[in-house]
XYZ file of C-alpha atoms in Angstrom:
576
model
C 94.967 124.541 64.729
C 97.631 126.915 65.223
C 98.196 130.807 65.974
C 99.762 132.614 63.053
C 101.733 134.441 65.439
C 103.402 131.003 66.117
C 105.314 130.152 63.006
C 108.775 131.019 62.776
C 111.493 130.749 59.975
C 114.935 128.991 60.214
C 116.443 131.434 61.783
C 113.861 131.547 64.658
C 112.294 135.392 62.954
C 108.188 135.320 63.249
C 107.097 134.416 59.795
C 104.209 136.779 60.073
C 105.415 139.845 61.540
C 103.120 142.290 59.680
C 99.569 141.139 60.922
C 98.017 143.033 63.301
C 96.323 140.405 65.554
C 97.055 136.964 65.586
C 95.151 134.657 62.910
C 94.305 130.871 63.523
C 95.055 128.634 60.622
C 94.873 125.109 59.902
C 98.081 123.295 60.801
C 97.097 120.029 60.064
C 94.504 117.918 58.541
C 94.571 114.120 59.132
C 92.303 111.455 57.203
C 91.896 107.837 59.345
C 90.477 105.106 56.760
C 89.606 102.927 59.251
C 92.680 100.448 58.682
C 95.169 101.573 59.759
C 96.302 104.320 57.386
C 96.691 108.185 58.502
C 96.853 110.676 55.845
C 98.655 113.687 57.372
C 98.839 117.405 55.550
C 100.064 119.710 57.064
C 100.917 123.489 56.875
C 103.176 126.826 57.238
C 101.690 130.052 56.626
C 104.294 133.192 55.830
C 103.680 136.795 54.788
C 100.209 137.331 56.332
C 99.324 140.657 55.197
C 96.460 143.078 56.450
C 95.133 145.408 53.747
C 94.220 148.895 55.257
C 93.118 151.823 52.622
C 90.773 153.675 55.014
C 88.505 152.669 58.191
C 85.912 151.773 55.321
C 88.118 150.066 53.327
C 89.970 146.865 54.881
C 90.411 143.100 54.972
C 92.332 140.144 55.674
C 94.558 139.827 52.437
C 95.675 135.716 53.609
C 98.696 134.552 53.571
C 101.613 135.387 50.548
C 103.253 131.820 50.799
C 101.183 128.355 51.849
C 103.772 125.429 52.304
C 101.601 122.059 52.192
C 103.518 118.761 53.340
C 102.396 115.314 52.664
C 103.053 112.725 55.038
C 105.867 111.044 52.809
C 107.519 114.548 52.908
C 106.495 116.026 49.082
C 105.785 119.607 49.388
C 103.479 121.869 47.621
C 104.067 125.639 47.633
C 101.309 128.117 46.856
C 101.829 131.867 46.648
C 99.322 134.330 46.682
C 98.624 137.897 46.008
C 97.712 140.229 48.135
C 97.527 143.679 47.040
C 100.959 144.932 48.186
C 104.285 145.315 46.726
C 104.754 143.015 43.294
C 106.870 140.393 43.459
C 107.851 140.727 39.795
C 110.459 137.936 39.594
C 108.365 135.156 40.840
C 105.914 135.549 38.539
C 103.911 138.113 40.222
C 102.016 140.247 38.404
C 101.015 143.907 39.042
C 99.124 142.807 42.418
C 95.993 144.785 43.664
C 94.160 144.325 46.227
C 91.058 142.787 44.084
C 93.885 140.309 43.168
C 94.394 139.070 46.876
C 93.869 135.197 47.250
C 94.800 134.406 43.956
C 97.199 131.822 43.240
C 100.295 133.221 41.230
C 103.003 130.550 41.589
C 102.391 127.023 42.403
C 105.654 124.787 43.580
C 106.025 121.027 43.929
C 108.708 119.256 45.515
C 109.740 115.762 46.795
C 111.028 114.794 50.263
C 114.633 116.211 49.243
C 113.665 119.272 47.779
C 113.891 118.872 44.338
C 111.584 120.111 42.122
C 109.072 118.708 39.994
C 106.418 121.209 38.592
C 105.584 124.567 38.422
C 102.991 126.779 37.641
C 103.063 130.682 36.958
C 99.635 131.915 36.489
C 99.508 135.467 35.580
C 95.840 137.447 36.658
C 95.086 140.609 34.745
C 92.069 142.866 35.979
C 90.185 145.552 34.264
C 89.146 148.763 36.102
C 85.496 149.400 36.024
C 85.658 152.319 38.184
C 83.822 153.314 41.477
C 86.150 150.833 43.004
C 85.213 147.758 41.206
C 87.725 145.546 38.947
C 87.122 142.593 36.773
C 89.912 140.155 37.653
C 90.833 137.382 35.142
C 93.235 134.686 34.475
C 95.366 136.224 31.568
C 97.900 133.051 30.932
C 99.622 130.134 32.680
C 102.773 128.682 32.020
C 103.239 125.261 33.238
C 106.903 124.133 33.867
C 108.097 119.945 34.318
C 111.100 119.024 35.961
C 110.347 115.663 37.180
C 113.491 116.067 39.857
C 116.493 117.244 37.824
C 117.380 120.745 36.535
C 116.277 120.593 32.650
C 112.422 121.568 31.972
C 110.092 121.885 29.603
C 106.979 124.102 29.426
C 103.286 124.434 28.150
C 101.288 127.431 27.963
C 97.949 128.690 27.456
C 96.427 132.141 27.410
C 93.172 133.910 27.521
C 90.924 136.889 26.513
C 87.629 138.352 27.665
C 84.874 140.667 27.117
C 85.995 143.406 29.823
C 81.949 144.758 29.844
C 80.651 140.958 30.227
C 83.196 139.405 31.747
C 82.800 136.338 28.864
C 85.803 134.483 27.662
C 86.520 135.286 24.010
C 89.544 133.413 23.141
C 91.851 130.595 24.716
C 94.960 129.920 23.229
C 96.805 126.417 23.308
C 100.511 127.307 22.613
C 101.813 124.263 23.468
C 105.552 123.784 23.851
C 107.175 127.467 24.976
C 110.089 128.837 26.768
C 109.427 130.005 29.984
C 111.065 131.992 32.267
C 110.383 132.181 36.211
C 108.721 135.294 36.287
C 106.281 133.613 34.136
C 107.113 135.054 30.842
C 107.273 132.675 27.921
C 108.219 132.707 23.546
C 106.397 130.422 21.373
C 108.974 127.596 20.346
C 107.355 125.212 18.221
C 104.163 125.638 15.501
C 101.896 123.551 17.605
C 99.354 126.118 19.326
C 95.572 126.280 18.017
C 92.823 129.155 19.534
C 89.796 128.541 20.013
C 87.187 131.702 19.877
C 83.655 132.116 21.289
C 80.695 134.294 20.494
C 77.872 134.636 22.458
C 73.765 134.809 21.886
C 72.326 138.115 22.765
C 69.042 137.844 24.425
C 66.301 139.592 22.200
C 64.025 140.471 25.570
C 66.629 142.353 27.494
C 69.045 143.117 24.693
C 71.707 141.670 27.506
C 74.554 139.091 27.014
C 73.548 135.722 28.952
C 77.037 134.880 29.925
C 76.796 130.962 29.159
C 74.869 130.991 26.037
C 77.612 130.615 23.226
C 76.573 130.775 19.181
C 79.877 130.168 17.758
C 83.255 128.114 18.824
C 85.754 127.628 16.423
C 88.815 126.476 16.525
C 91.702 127.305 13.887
C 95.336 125.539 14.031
C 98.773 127.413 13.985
C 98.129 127.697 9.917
C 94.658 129.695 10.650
C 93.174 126.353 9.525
C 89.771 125.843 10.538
C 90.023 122.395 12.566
C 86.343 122.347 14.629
C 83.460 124.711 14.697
C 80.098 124.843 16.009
C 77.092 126.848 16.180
C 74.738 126.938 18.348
C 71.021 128.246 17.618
C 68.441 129.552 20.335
C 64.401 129.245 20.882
C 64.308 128.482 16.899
C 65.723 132.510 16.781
C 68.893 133.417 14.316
C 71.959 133.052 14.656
C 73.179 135.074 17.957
C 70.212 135.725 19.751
C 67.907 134.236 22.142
C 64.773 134.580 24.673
C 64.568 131.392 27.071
C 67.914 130.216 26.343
C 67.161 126.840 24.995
C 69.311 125.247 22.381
C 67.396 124.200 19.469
C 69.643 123.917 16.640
C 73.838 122.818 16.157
C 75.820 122.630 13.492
C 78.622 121.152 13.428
C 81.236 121.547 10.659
C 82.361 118.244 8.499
C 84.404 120.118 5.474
C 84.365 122.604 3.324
C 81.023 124.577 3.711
C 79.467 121.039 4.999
C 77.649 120.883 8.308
C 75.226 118.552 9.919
C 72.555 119.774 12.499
C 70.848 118.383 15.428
C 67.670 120.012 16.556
C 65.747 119.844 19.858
C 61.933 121.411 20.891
C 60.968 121.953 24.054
C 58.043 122.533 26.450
C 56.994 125.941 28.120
C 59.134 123.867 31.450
C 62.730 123.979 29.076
C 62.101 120.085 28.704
C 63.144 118.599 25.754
C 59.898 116.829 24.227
C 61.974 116.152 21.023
C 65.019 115.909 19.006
C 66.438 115.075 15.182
C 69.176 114.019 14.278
C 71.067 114.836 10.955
C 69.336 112.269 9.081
C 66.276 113.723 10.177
C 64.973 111.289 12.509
C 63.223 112.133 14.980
C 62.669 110.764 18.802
C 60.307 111.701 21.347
C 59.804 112.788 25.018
C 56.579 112.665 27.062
C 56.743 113.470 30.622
C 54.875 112.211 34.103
C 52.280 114.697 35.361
C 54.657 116.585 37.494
C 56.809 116.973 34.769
C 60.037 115.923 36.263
C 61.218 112.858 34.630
C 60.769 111.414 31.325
C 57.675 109.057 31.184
C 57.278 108.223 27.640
C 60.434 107.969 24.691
C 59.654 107.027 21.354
C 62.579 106.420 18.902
C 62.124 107.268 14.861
C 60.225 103.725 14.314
C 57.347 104.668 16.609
C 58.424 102.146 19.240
C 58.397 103.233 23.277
C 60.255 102.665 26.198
C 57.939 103.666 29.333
C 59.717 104.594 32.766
C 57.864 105.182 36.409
C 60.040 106.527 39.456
C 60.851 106.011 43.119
C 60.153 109.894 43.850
C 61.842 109.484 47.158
C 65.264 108.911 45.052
C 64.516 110.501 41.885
C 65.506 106.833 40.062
C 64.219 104.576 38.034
C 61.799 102.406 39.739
C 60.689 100.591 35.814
C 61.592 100.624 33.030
C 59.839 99.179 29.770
C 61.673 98.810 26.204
C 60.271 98.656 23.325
C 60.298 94.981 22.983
C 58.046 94.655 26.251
C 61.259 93.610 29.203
C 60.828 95.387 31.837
C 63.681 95.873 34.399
C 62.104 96.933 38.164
C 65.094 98.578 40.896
C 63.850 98.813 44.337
C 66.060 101.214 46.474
C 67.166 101.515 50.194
C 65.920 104.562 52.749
C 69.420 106.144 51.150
C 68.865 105.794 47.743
C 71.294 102.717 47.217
C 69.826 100.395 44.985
C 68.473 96.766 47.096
C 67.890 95.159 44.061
C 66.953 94.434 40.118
C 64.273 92.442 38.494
C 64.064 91.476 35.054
C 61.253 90.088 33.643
C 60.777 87.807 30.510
C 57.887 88.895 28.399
C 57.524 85.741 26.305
C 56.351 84.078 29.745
C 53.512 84.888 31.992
C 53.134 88.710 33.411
C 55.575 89.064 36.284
C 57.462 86.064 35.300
C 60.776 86.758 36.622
C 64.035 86.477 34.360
C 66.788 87.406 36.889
C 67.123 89.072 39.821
C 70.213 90.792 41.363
C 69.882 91.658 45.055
C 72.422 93.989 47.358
C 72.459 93.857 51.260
C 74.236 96.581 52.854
C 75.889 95.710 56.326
C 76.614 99.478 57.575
C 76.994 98.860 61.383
C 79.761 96.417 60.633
C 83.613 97.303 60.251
C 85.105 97.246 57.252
C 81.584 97.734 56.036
C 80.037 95.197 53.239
C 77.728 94.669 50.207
C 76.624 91.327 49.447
C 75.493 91.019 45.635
C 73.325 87.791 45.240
C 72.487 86.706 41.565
C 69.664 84.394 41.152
C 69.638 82.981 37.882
C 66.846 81.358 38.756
C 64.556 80.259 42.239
C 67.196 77.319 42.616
C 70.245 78.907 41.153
C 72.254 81.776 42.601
C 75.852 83.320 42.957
C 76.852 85.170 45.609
C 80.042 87.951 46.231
C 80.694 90.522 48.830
C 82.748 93.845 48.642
C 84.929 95.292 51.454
C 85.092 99.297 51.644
C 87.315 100.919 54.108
C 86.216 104.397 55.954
C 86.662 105.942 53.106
C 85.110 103.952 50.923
C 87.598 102.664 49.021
C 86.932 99.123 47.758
C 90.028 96.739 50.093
C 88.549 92.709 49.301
C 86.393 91.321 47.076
C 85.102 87.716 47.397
C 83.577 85.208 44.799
C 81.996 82.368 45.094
C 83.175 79.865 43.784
C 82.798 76.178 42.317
C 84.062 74.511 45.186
C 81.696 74.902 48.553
C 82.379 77.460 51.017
C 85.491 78.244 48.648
C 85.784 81.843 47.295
C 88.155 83.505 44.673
C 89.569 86.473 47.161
C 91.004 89.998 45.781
C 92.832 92.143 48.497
C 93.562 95.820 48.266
C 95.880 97.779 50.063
C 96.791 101.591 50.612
C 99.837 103.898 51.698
C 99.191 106.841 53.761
C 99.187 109.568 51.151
C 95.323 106.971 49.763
C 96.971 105.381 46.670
C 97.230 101.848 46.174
C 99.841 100.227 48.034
C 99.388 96.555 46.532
C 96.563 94.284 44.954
C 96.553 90.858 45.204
C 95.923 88.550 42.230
C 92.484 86.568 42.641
C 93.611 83.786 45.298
C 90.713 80.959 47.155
C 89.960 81.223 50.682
C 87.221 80.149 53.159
C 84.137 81.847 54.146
C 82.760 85.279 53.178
C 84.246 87.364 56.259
C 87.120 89.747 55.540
C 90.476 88.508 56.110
C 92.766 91.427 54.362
C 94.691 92.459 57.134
C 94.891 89.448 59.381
C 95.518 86.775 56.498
C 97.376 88.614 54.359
C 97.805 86.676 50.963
C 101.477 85.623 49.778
C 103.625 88.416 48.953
C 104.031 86.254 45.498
C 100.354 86.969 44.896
C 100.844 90.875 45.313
C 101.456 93.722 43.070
C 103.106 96.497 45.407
C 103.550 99.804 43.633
C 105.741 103.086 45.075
C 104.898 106.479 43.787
C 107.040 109.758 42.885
C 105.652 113.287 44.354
C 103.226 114.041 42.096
C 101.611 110.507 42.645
C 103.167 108.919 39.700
C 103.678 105.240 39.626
C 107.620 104.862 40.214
C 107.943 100.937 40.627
C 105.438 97.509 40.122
C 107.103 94.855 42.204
C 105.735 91.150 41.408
C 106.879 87.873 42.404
C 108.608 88.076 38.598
C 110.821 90.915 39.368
C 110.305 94.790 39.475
C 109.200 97.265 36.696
C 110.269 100.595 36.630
C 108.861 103.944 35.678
C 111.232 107.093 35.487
C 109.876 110.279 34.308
C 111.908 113.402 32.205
C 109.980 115.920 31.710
C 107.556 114.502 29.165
C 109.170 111.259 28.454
C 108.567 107.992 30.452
C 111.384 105.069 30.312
C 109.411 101.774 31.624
C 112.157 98.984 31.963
C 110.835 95.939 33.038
C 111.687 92.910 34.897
C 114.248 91.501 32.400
C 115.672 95.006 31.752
C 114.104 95.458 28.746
C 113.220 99.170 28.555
C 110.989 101.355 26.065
C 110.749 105.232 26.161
C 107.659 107.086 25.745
C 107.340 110.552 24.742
C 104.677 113.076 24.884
C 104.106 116.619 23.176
C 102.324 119.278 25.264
C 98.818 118.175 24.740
C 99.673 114.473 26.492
C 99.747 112.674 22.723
C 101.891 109.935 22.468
C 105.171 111.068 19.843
C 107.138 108.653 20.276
C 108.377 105.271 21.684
C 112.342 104.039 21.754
C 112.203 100.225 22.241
C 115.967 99.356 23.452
C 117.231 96.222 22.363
C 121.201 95.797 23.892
C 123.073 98.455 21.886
C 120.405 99.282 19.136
C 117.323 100.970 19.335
C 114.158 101.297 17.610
C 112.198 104.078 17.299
C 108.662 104.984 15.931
C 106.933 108.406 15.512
C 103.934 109.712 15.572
C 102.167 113.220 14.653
C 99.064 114.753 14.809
C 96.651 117.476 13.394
C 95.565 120.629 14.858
C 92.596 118.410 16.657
C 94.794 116.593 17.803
C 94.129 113.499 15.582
C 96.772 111.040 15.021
C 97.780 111.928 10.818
C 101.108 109.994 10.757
C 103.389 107.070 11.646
C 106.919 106.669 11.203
C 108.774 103.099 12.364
C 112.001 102.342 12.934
C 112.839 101.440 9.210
C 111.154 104.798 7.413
C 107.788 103.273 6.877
C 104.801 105.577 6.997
C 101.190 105.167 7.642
C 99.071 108.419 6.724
C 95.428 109.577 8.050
C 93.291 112.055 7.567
C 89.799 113.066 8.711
C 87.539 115.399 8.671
C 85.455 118.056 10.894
C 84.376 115.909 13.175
C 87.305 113.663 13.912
C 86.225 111.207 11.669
C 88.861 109.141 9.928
C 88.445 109.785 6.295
C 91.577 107.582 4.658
C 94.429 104.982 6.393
C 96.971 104.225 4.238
C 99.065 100.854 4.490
C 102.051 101.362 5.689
C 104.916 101.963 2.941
C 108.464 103.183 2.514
C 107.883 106.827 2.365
C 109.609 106.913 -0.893
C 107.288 104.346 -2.753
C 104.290 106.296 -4.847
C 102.146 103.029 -4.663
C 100.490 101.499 -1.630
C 96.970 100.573 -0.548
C 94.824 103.309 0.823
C 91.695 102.716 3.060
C 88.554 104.971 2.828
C 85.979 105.912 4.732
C 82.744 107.683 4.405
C 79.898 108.151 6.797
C 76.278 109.136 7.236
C 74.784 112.627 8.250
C 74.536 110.847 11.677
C 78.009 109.624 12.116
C 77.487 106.220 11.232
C 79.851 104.367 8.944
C 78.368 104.089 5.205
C 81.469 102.578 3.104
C 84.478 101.060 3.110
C 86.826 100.614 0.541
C 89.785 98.968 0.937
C 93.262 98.815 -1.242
C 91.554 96.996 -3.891
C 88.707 98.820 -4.271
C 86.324 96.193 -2.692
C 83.458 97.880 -0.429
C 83.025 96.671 2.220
């Protein structure tokens, strides 16, 4: 820990002049796995404030700038507000005191200072008098840099019910032109909203604040591209008593839906629900009426279940075709073992059995999973955690006595994976990670960029790279092959650039307002179309075809109420 009163800038000035008493804050936090490996954060605080209206009327407003530091040396920069003067060109936006602690501006950097995201998030509040305010997340403009100067930004923005508090609208725009105060245009014809209404409760004629009727979502077009409503205690459309959803619809096309309906006990259990086909399943439960006993599918068959009440799991479980599957757990709920038994055979005739010993007093602590196939027959592997629990060896038995087939994990000091070996054979079951390290042929060993990004794969082969622009990924490999992949906003996949010497081949791809792939372009004009409905459901594929040629083989598509595939026709017609 560390005063606040004990920070000071680059030019030796206190970084927190304007507090009136010294503050302790966190200056480090460090996480030991056990191994070897120290992760160390630590932190700056700057701008303390101390909000002071009347003697009634005061508080600790934090900190206006957080610096966080990694121990590779990326740095994360948070600023807050706190209800004093606006710092407009940052991003800050009309700050009040209700506003203080919320995040306006969030910076990260690498080890040399160069940039690599930002985020402007601008909070809004409503006044509802006698001192109170409603604050709320208005938009948030998210900026990549990846390193370099260029950028490119994503955006999404929001609307409430000022009286409620509910969220009434979000609003994808996804790709925009910010600016660093945290304005943005729309640039492209790619943003959906989605827009919520909310069941009114017919007891209290109040707004429960989670209970929403209608979502829909319409594309930059005002095309309808998902909806769903959502009916209450078997009431209309928009209101409800208990709360319980009993009815959906979901839309498929057109004025098409399917439903799903649920019923429910006077305990808001679900003791049965239909699906669009109508078919109905069951739910009975134990005496207490805290687990499912008793489920019976549309076909009148039943799967029983019994618990270990000391876990709340599964102790047995009975399908319909009479296996039963037993799990006996340890005094912390981790499972010791599981029994299946073969119901052509005597009662309590055993099938398999898998079996897990927990050595906890040991370090790096183990599980031992022992199959038995049968009384004579078993196969036996342990798993290495670290303190953290973090999986760092695995070992197999194997064919050969006392051989087993060894993995070995291995992780830097900011906890991601340093290197896995490939599956090697070694002697005995005790761990050996650290002081029999496996050929470095046998290793993957992967370094990361400051947002935690795989930058390099090094194998015995050679090295593959991964450099990221924005939101495009060039992967060049160990023969210096290279491909680049390109996202939009919404992380779908637009294009790839395979390199081959001086050419270059490149394929597209686009997508619908639900973000369902609807096109594909290749390097030599050839298309593939797609289209689907409501749901997401793939209604049509076409071959791929020169995009001038009017004939080509289309695939179709049509399914049940339920979802499941009915028909198939393919180019010639022929169902399958």
């Amino acid at each position: 820990y560390k005063m606040s009163t004990q920070y000071f800038d680059g030019s030796n000035n206190l970084m927190n002049p304007n507090l009136p008493a010294g503050i302790v804050t966190v200056e480090s936090v460090a996480t030991d796995d056990g191994m070897g490996n120290e992760t160390v954060y630590s932190y700056t605080y700057k701008d303390g404030e101390f909000y002071y209206d009347n003697p009634f009327d005061k508080q600790l407003t934090g900190f206006g700038l957080v610096t966080k530091t990694d121990t590779e040396g990326n740095v994360t920069k948070t600023y807050f507000h706190q209800g004093n003067e606006t710092a407009s060109t940052t991003g800050e936006y009309d700050d009040h005191i209700s506003k203080a602690g919320r995040p306006y501006r969030i910076e990260q950097y690498d080890d040399s200072s160069n940039l690599y995201s930002k985020t402007i998030n601008k909070w809004d509040r409503y006044d509802r008098g006698s001192g109170a305010s409603f604050v709320k997340l208005a938009q948030s403009v998210e900026f990549s840099y990846d390193g370099d100067s260029d950028h490119k930004e994503k955006a999404a923005s929001y609307s409430y019910n000022n009286t409620t508090g509910q969220l009434l609208d979000t609003k994808e725009w996804g790709v925009v032109s910010g600016s660093n105060d945290g304005t943005f245009s729309d640039s492209g014809t790619d943003d959906f909203t989605t827009s919520y209404n909310y069941a009114t409760s017919t007891a209290t004629s109040t707004i429960d604040f989670h209970k929403v009727s209608r979502e829909t979502t319409v594309d930059n077009g005002s095309n309808k591209v998902r909806e769903q409503y959502t009916y209450y205690d078997e009431l209309s459309l928009g209101s409800m008593d208990e709360g319980n959803p009993t009815k959906m619809e979901q839309w498929v096309s057109g004025s098409t839906y399917i439903d799903i309906e649920r019923a429910y006990n006077s305990y808001g259990l679900v003791t049965s629900s239909k699906d669009p086909r109508d078919n109905t399943t069951t739910y009975s439960y134990d005496t207490n009426n805290l687990y499912p006993a008793t489920t019976t599918n549309p076909l009148s068959q039943s799967a029983t279940y019994t618990y270990d009440y000391a876990t709340g799991q599964v102790e047995m479980a009975i399908d319909p075709n009479g296996n039963q599957t037993r799990k006996l757990y340890d005094p912390l709920g981790r499972v010791a073992s599981i029994s299946q038994f073969d119901p052509t055979l005597a009662p309590g005739t055993l099938a398999t059995t898998t079996a897990y010993t927990y050595t906890d007093n040991n370090f790096p602590r183990q599980v031992k999973t022992t199959n038995y196939l049968n009384s004579a027959t078993t196969t036996e592997s342990y798993t290495y955690y670290d303190g953290l629990s973090r999986e760092i060896e695995t070992r197999t038995k194997a064919e050969e006595s006392g051989k087993y087939a060894v993995n070995d994990f291995f992780y830097d000091n900011r906890g991601l994976m340093e290197s896995q070996s490939l599956p090697y054979f070694a002697s005995g079951t005790a761990y050996t990670g650290t002081t029999t390290a496996p050929a470095s042929t046998l290793l993957t060993t992967y370094q990361y960029d400051a947002l935690g990004r795989v930058a390099t794969a090094s194998t015995s082969v050679g090295i593959t790279t991964s450099s990221y622009d924005d939101w495009a990924t060039t992967v060049t490999d160990a023969l210096d092959n290279s491909k680049i992949y390109t996202h939009d906003a919404y992380g779908n996949l637009t294009s790839v650039v395979e390199n081959n010497g001086a050419s270059a081949y490149t394929t597209t791809y686009t997508y619908s307002g639900n973000k369902k792939l609807t096109k594909i372009t290749d390097a030599e004009a050839n298309v593939r179309n797609f289209t689907y409905d409501g749901l997401g459901r793939r209604l049509t594929a076409q071959d791929l075809h020169d995009a001038a040629d009017g004939t080509y083989g289309t695939w179709t598509y049509e399914y049940d109420s339920a979802g499941n595939i009915g028909t198939t026709t393919d180019p010639k017609s022929q169902v399958v």
